[in-house]
Coordinates of C-alpha atoms and ligand atoms in Angstrom, one line a residue:
X407 CA -16.5 7.9 -75.5
X408 CA -18.5 6.0 -78.1
X409 CA -22.1 5.3 -77.9
X410 CA -24.2 2.7 -79.9
X411 CA -24.5 4.9 -83.0
X412 CA -20.7 5.4 -83.0
X413 CA -20.9 9.1 -82.2
X414 CA -17.5 10.4 -81.1
X415 CA -18.7 12.2 -78.0
X416 CA -21.7 12.5 -75.8
X417 CA -24.4 14.9 -76.9
X418 CA -25.7 17.9 -75.0
X419 CA -29.5 18.0 -74.8
X420 CA -31.6 20.5 -73.1
X421 CA -35.3 20.0 -72.4
X422 CA -37.0 23.3 -71.7
X423 CA -40.5 23.3 -70.2
X424 CA -42.5 26.3 -69.2
X425 CA -44.0 26.3 -65.7
X426 CA -47.8 25.9 -65.7
X427 CA -47.7 27.6 -69.0
X428 CA -51.3 28.6 -69.9
X429 CA -52.1 29.5 -66.3
X430 CA -48.9 31.6 -65.9
X431 CA -49.7 33.6 -69.0
X432 CA -53.2 34.3 -67.6
X433 CA -51.7 35.4 -64.3
X434 CA -49.1 37.6 -66.1
X435 CA -51.9 39.3 -68.1
X436 CA -54.4 39.5 -65.2
X437 CA -52.6 40.7 -62.1
X438 CA -55.7 40.3 -60.0
X439 CA -55.3 36.5 -60.5
X440 CA -51.8 36.5 -58.9
X441 CA -51.6 34.4 -55.7
X442 CA -54.9 32.8 -56.4
X443 CA -55.7 29.2 -57.6
X444 CA -56.4 29.4 -61.3
X445 CA -57.5 26.8 -63.8
X446 CA -57.5 27.5 -67.5
X447 CA -60.5 25.8 -69.0
X448 CA -64.2 25.8 -69.1
X449 CA -66.1 25.5 -65.9
X450 CA -69.0 23.9 -67.7
X451 CA -70.3 20.5 -66.6
X452 CA -68.3 18.7 -69.2
X453 CA -65.3 21.0 -69.3
X454 CA -61.8 19.9 -68.4
X455 CA -58.9 21.7 -66.9
X456 CA -56.4 22.6 -69.6
X457 CA -53.8 23.9 -67.1
X458 CA -53.6 24.6 -63.4
X459 CA -51.3 27.0 -61.6
X460 CA -49.2 25.9 -58.6
X461 CA -51.7 27.5 -56.2
X462 CA -54.4 25.2 -57.6
X463 CA -52.1 22.2 -57.7
X464 CA -51.8 22.4 -53.9
X465 CA -55.5 21.4 -53.8
X466 CA -54.9 18.4 -56.1
X467 CA -56.1 20.1 -59.2
X468 CA -54.3 19.1 -62.3
X469 CA -54.6 19.3 -66.1
X470 CA -57.0 16.9 -67.8
X471 CA -59.2 16.8 -64.7
X472 CA -62.9 17.3 -65.2
X473 CA -63.8 20.9 -64.2
X474 CA -66.4 19.8 -61.7
X475 CA -63.9 17.6 -59.9
X476 CA -61.4 20.5 -59.8
X477 CA -64.1 22.8 -58.4
X478 CA -64.9 20.3 -55.7
X479 CA -61.3 19.9 -54.7
X480 CA -60.7 23.7 -54.7
X481 CA -64.0 25.6 -54.1
X482 CA -62.2 29.0 -54.7
X483 CA -60.8 27.9 -58.0
X484 CA -61.0 30.6 -60.6
X485 CA -61.7 29.4 -64.2
X486 CA -60.2 31.4 -67.0
X487 CA -61.2 30.8 -70.6
X488 CA -58.1 29.7 -72.7
X489 CA -56.6 32.1 -75.2
X490 CA -54.6 29.9 -77.5
X491 CA -53.7 32.7 -79.8
X492 CA -51.9 34.4 -77.0
X493 CA -50.1 31.2 -75.8
X494 CA -49.1 30.6 -79.4
X495 CA -47.6 34.1 -79.7
X496 CA -45.6 33.5 -76.5
X497 CA -44.5 30.2 -77.8
X498 CA -43.1 31.8 -80.9
X499 CA -41.2 34.3 -78.7
X500 CA -39.7 31.4 -76.8
X501 CA -38.9 29.5 -80.0
X502 CA -37.0 32.6 -81.3
X503 CA -34.9 32.6 -78.1
X504 CA -34.0 28.9 -78.7
X505 CA -33.0 29.7 -82.3
X506 CA -30.4 32.1 -81.0
X507 CA -28.5 29.1 -79.7
X508 CA -29.3 26.2 -82.0
X509 CA -31.3 25.3 -85.1
X510 CA -31.7 21.8 -83.6
X511 CA -35.1 22.5 -81.9
X512 CA -37.8 19.9 -81.5
X513 CA -41.0 21.3 -80.1
X514 CA -43.2 18.8 -78.2
X515 CA -46.0 21.3 -77.6
X516 CA -46.4 25.1 -77.3
X517 CA -44.5 25.1 -74.1
X518 CA -41.9 22.4 -74.3
X519 CA -39.0 21.6 -76.6
X520 CA -35.8 19.6 -76.9
X521 CA -32.7 21.4 -78.0
X522 CA -29.5 19.8 -79.1
X523 CA -26.7 22.2 -78.1
X524 CA -23.7 19.9 -78.7
X525 CA -22.8 22.3 -81.5
X526 CA -24.3 25.7 -80.8
X527 CA -24.3 29.1 -82.4
X528 CA -22.7 30.7 -79.4
X529 CA -19.8 28.2 -79.1
X530 CA -20.7 27.8 -75.5
X531 CA -19.1 24.7 -73.9
X532 CA -21.3 24.3 -70.8
X533 CA -24.9 23.2 -71.6
X534 CA -26.1 24.2 -68.0
X535 CA -24.9 27.7 -68.8
X536 CA -26.9 27.7 -72.0
X537 CA -29.9 26.5 -70.2
X538 CA -29.6 29.2 -67.5
X539 CA -29.2 31.9 -70.2
X540 CA -32.2 30.7 -72.1
X541 CA -34.3 30.7 -69.0
X542 CA -33.2 34.2 -68.1
X543 CA -34.0 35.4 -71.6
X544 CA -37.4 33.8 -71.5
X545 CA -38.1 35.5 -68.2
X546 CA -36.9 38.9 -69.6
X547 CA -38.8 38.7 -72.8
X548 CA -42.1 37.0 -71.7
X549 CA -42.1 37.6 -67.9
X550 CA -42.6 33.8 -67.5
X551 CA -40.7 31.1 -65.7
X552 CA -39.2 28.1 -67.5
X553 CA -37.5 25.0 -66.1
X554 CA -34.9 23.0 -67.9
X555 CA -33.3 19.6 -67.8
X556 CA -29.8 19.1 -69.2
X557 CA -28.4 15.7 -70.1
X558 CA -26.7 13.5 -72.7
X559 CA -30.0 12.2 -74.2
X560 CA -33.6 13.2 -74.6
X561 CA -35.0 10.8 -72.1
X562 CA -32.8 12.0 -69.2
X563 CA -33.1 15.7 -70.2
X564 CA -36.9 15.4 -70.1
X565 CA -36.8 13.6 -66.7
X566 CA -34.3 16.3 -65.4
X567 CA -36.5 19.2 -66.3
X568 CA -39.0 18.0 -63.6
X569 CA -36.4 17.7 -60.8
X570 CA -36.2 21.4 -59.8
X571 CA -39.5 22.6 -61.2
X572 CA -40.8 25.3 -61.0
X573 CA -38.3 27.9 -62.1
X574 CA -35.3 25.6 -61.8
X575 CA -33.0 23.4 -63.7
X576 CA -31.1 20.1 -63.1
X577 CA -28.4 18.2 -64.9
X578 CA -27.9 14.5 -65.2
X579 CA -24.4 13.7 -66.2
X580 CA -23.2 10.5 -68.0
X581 CA -21.7 9.6 -64.6
X582 CA -24.9 9.6 -62.7
X583 CA -27.4 8.7 -65.4
X584 CA -27.6 5.0 -64.7
X585 CA -28.0 5.5 -60.9
X586 CA -30.7 8.0 -61.6
X587 CA -32.7 5.7 -63.8
X588 CA -32.3 2.7 -61.4
X589 CA -33.8 4.6 -58.5
X590 CA -36.7 6.1 -60.6
X591 CA -40.2 4.5 -60.4
X592 CA -41.1 3.3 -63.9
X593 CA -44.5 5.1 -63.7
X594 CA -42.6 8.4 -63.7
X595 CA -40.7 7.5 -66.9
X596 CA -41.5 9.6 -69.9
X597 CA -43.1 7.1 -72.4
X598 CA -44.6 4.9 -69.8
X599 CA -48.3 5.8 -69.5
X600 CA -50.7 4.5 -66.9
X601 CA -51.6 1.4 -68.9
X602 CA -47.9 0.4 -69.4
X603 CA -47.1 1.2 -65.8
X604 CA -49.9 -1.1 -64.7
X605 CA -48.6 -3.8 -66.9
X606 CA -45.1 -3.4 -65.6
X607 CA -46.5 -3.5 -62.1
X608 CA -48.1 -6.9 -62.9
X609 CA -44.7 -8.1 -64.1
X610 CA -43.0 -7.0 -60.9
X611 CA -41.3 -4.0 -62.5
X612 CA -41.5 -1.0 -60.2
X613 CA -38.2 0.9 -60.7
X614 CA -35.6 1.4 -63.3
X615 CA -33.5 -1.2 -61.6
X616 CA -36.3 -3.8 -62.0
X617 CA -36.5 -2.9 -65.6
X618 CA -32.8 -3.3 -66.1
X619 CA -33.0 -6.8 -64.7
X620 CA -35.2 -7.9 -67.6
X621 CA -33.7 -9.2 -70.8
X622 CA -34.3 -7.6 -74.2
X623 CA -36.2 -10.7 -75.3
X624 CA -38.5 -10.4 -72.3
X625 CA -39.2 -6.7 -72.9
X626 CA -39.9 -7.3 -76.6
X627 CA -42.2 -10.2 -75.8
X628 CA -44.2 -8.1 -73.4
X629 CA -43.9 -4.6 -74.9
X630 CA -43.3 -5.2 -78.6
X631 CA -41.8 -2.3 -80.4
X632 CA -41.2 -0.4 -77.1
X633 CA -39.1 -3.2 -75.7
X634 CA -35.8 -2.0 -77.1
X635 CA -36.5 1.6 -76.0
X636 CA -37.2 0.4 -72.4
X637 CA -34.1 -1.8 -72.5
X638 CA -32.0 1.2 -73.5
X639 CA -33.5 3.8 -71.0
X640 CA -33.1 1.3 -68.1
X641 CA -29.4 1.7 -68.8
X642 CA -29.5 5.4 -69.3
X643 CA -29.2 5.0 -73.1
X644 CA -31.5 6.8 -75.5
X645 CA -30.1 7.4 -79.0
X646 CA -33.2 9.2 -80.4
X647 CA -32.0 12.3 -82.2
X648 CA -33.4 15.8 -81.7
X649 CA -35.5 16.2 -84.9
X650 CA -35.9 19.8 -85.8
X651 CA -38.3 19.0 -88.7
X652 CA -40.2 16.3 -87.2
X653 CA -42.8 15.4 -89.8
X654 CA -46.1 14.5 -88.2
X655 CA -48.7 12.6 -90.0
X656 CA -51.5 14.0 -87.9
X657 CA -52.4 16.3 -85.0
X658 CA -55.2 15.4 -82.8
X659 CA -56.9 16.1 -79.5
X660 CA -59.8 14.3 -77.7
X661 CA -61.7 14.6 -74.6
X662 CA -63.8 12.2 -72.5
X663 CA -66.8 13.9 -70.9
X664 CA -67.8 13.5 -67.3
X665 CA -71.4 13.1 -68.4
X666 CA -72.5 11.6 -71.7
X667 CA -73.6 14.2 -74.2
X668 CA -77.1 13.8 -75.8
X669 CA -77.5 17.0 -77.9
X670 CA -75.7 19.1 -80.5
X671 CA -75.0 22.2 -78.4
X672 CA -73.0 20.7 -75.6
X673 CA -71.1 18.5 -78.2
X674 CA -70.1 21.6 -80.2
X675 CA -69.1 23.4 -77.0
X676 CA -67.0 20.4 -75.9
X677 CA -65.3 20.4 -79.2
X678 CA -64.2 24.0 -79.1
X679 CA -61.2 23.6 -76.8
X680 CA -60.1 20.6 -79.0
X681 CA -60.4 22.7 -82.1
X682 CA -58.4 25.5 -80.5
X683 CA -55.7 23.1 -79.3
X684 CA -55.1 21.4 -82.7
X685 CA -55.3 24.7 -84.5
X686 CA -52.9 26.3 -82.1
X687 CA -50.4 23.5 -82.6
X688 CA -50.6 23.8 -86.4
X689 CA -50.1 27.5 -86.3
X690 CA -47.2 27.3 -83.8
X691 CA -45.5 24.7 -86.0
X692 CA -46.4 26.2 -89.3
X693 CA -48.4 23.2 -90.4
X694 CA -51.3 23.3 -92.9
X695 CA -54.0 20.6 -92.9
X696 CA -56.5 19.4 -95.5
X697 CA -58.2 16.5 -93.7
X698 CA -60.4 16.8 -90.7
X699 CA -61.5 13.7 -88.8
X700 CA -64.1 13.7 -86.1
X701 CA -64.1 10.8 -83.7
X702 CA -67.2 9.9 -81.7
X703 CA -67.2 7.3 -79.0
X704 CA -70.6 6.3 -77.5
X705 CA -71.5 5.3 -74.0
X706 CA -71.2 1.6 -75.0
X707 CA -67.7 2.3 -76.2
X708 CA -68.6 1.8 -79.9
X709 CA -67.0 4.3 -82.1
X710 CA -67.4 6.1 -85.4
X711 CA -65.3 8.5 -87.3
X712 CA -66.4 11.0 -89.9
X713 CA -63.9 12.9 -92.1
X714 CA -63.7 15.5 -94.8
X715 CA -60.8 16.5 -97.0
X716 CA -60.8 20.0 -98.5
X717 CA -58.8 20.8 -101.7
X718 CA -56.5 23.4 -100.1
X719 CA -55.2 23.7 -96.5
X720 CA -57.6 25.2 -94.1
X721 CA -56.9 28.9 -93.8
X722 CA -58.3 30.0 -90.5
X723 CA -59.7 28.5 -87.3
X724 CA -63.1 29.5 -88.6
X725 CA -62.7 27.1 -91.6
X726 CA -61.9 24.3 -89.2
X727 CA -64.8 25.1 -87.0
X728 CA -67.1 25.1 -90.0
X729 CA -65.9 21.6 -91.2
X730 CA -66.2 20.2 -87.7
X731 CA -69.7 21.6 -87.5
X732 CA -70.5 19.9 -90.9
X733 CA -69.2 16.6 -89.7
X734 CA -70.9 16.8 -86.3
X735 CA -74.4 17.8 -87.2
X736 CA -75.6 14.6 -89.1
X737 CA -74.8 12.4 -86.1
X738 CA -77.6 14.0 -84.1
X739 CA -79.7 12.8 -82.5
X740 CA -77.1 10.2 -81.4
X741 CA -77.9 6.6 -81.2
X742 CA -76.5 6.6 -77.6
X743 CA -75.0 9.1 -75.3
X744 CA -71.6 10.4 -76.4
X745 CA -68.8 9.9 -74.0
X746 CA -65.8 11.1 -76.0
X747 CA -65.2 13.4 -78.9
X748 CA -61.9 13.9 -80.8
X749 CA -60.7 16.1 -83.7
X750 CA -57.7 15.1 -85.8
X751 CA -56.1 16.9 -88.6
X752 CA -54.1 15.1 -91.3
X753 CA -52.9 15.5 -94.9
X754 CA -50.4 17.9 -93.3
X755 CA -48.0 20.1 -95.1
X756 CA -45.6 22.9 -94.3
X757 CA -47.2 26.3 -94.3
X758 CA -46.3 29.8 -93.3
X759 CA -49.0 31.6 -91.3
X760 CA -47.4 35.0 -91.8
X761 CA -44.8 36.8 -89.7
X762 CA -47.1 38.6 -87.3
X763 CA -49.1 36.2 -85.1
X764 CA -52.7 36.6 -85.9
X765 CA -54.1 37.7 -82.6
X766 CA -57.9 37.4 -82.5
X767 CA -58.3 40.3 -80.1
X768 CA -60.9 43.0 -80.3
X769 CA -59.1 46.2 -81.2
Ligands
LIG1394 MG1 -45.0 22.9 -69.1

């Protein structure tokens, strides 16, 4: 079998995704939370849910939902403050398990990664067996459940990991890849966000089959650079490689607040989960950063950014908090209410944070 890049045989890709990761870590560490609806996040008026466990999801609570909405949907919802240092340490344990099988690991976040196991360190032939072993080891080492998708490309592996979630795995073979994509609603496609889904809807594209009916020219005309990607995945083709050393130019997080922010205190509070998120990502991926950019969007949707570059990569989360504070303070009082804040790190470089995870726990 030959694919578009002339490779001799199909690849074997696994997408591993931890189940309700942050919430599962909290339930593991706090047995009194087990069986109860839990949201990781800040219950404050402008907080958002970072992760919800399956008990909470039954009530319609999901990540990125404003905390007040979540509380309304599920009055018994228990909010737990995020502990990114712990999630990061668990993420490193998981990463070490992946590395027993392949160096071809591409993390997407603390709890998700693509693995290319076409050639693997255990000389195992069957990728579904590798996935099952990895999930069993993750359970054994961390006590947590992972789901996995196995397929011949990244797109299908990612879609497959959702099929038997939680605590399950699914395979999409070259034989059934096309049929799978054709039946799939485009709004569920990885890489199709709500805006693109809406645009596809207006163009009469609801499923993979509808997408496949469109010509490459049509897709390029309407979706630009994403056109060829959509054209390929509609046919079950995705030649993107698993990139173990994906070089990112920036790492950012932002949040829209349910009520506009008028004063410094709430703004600083709203920034804290974003700071922890980007710092956690940098630590987990051994990335150092020198430039910090603060983004502020006002109620009228006008936007400003403020940035600062330091001579050497920031050493600790405290350094980052300090720079963010310096950038934030001068914009108060704001000319209008603030609806969104974002923190982005750039000028990135490889960096080792030390072998032992730096747990910020009181000892
Ligand atoms: Mg996950």
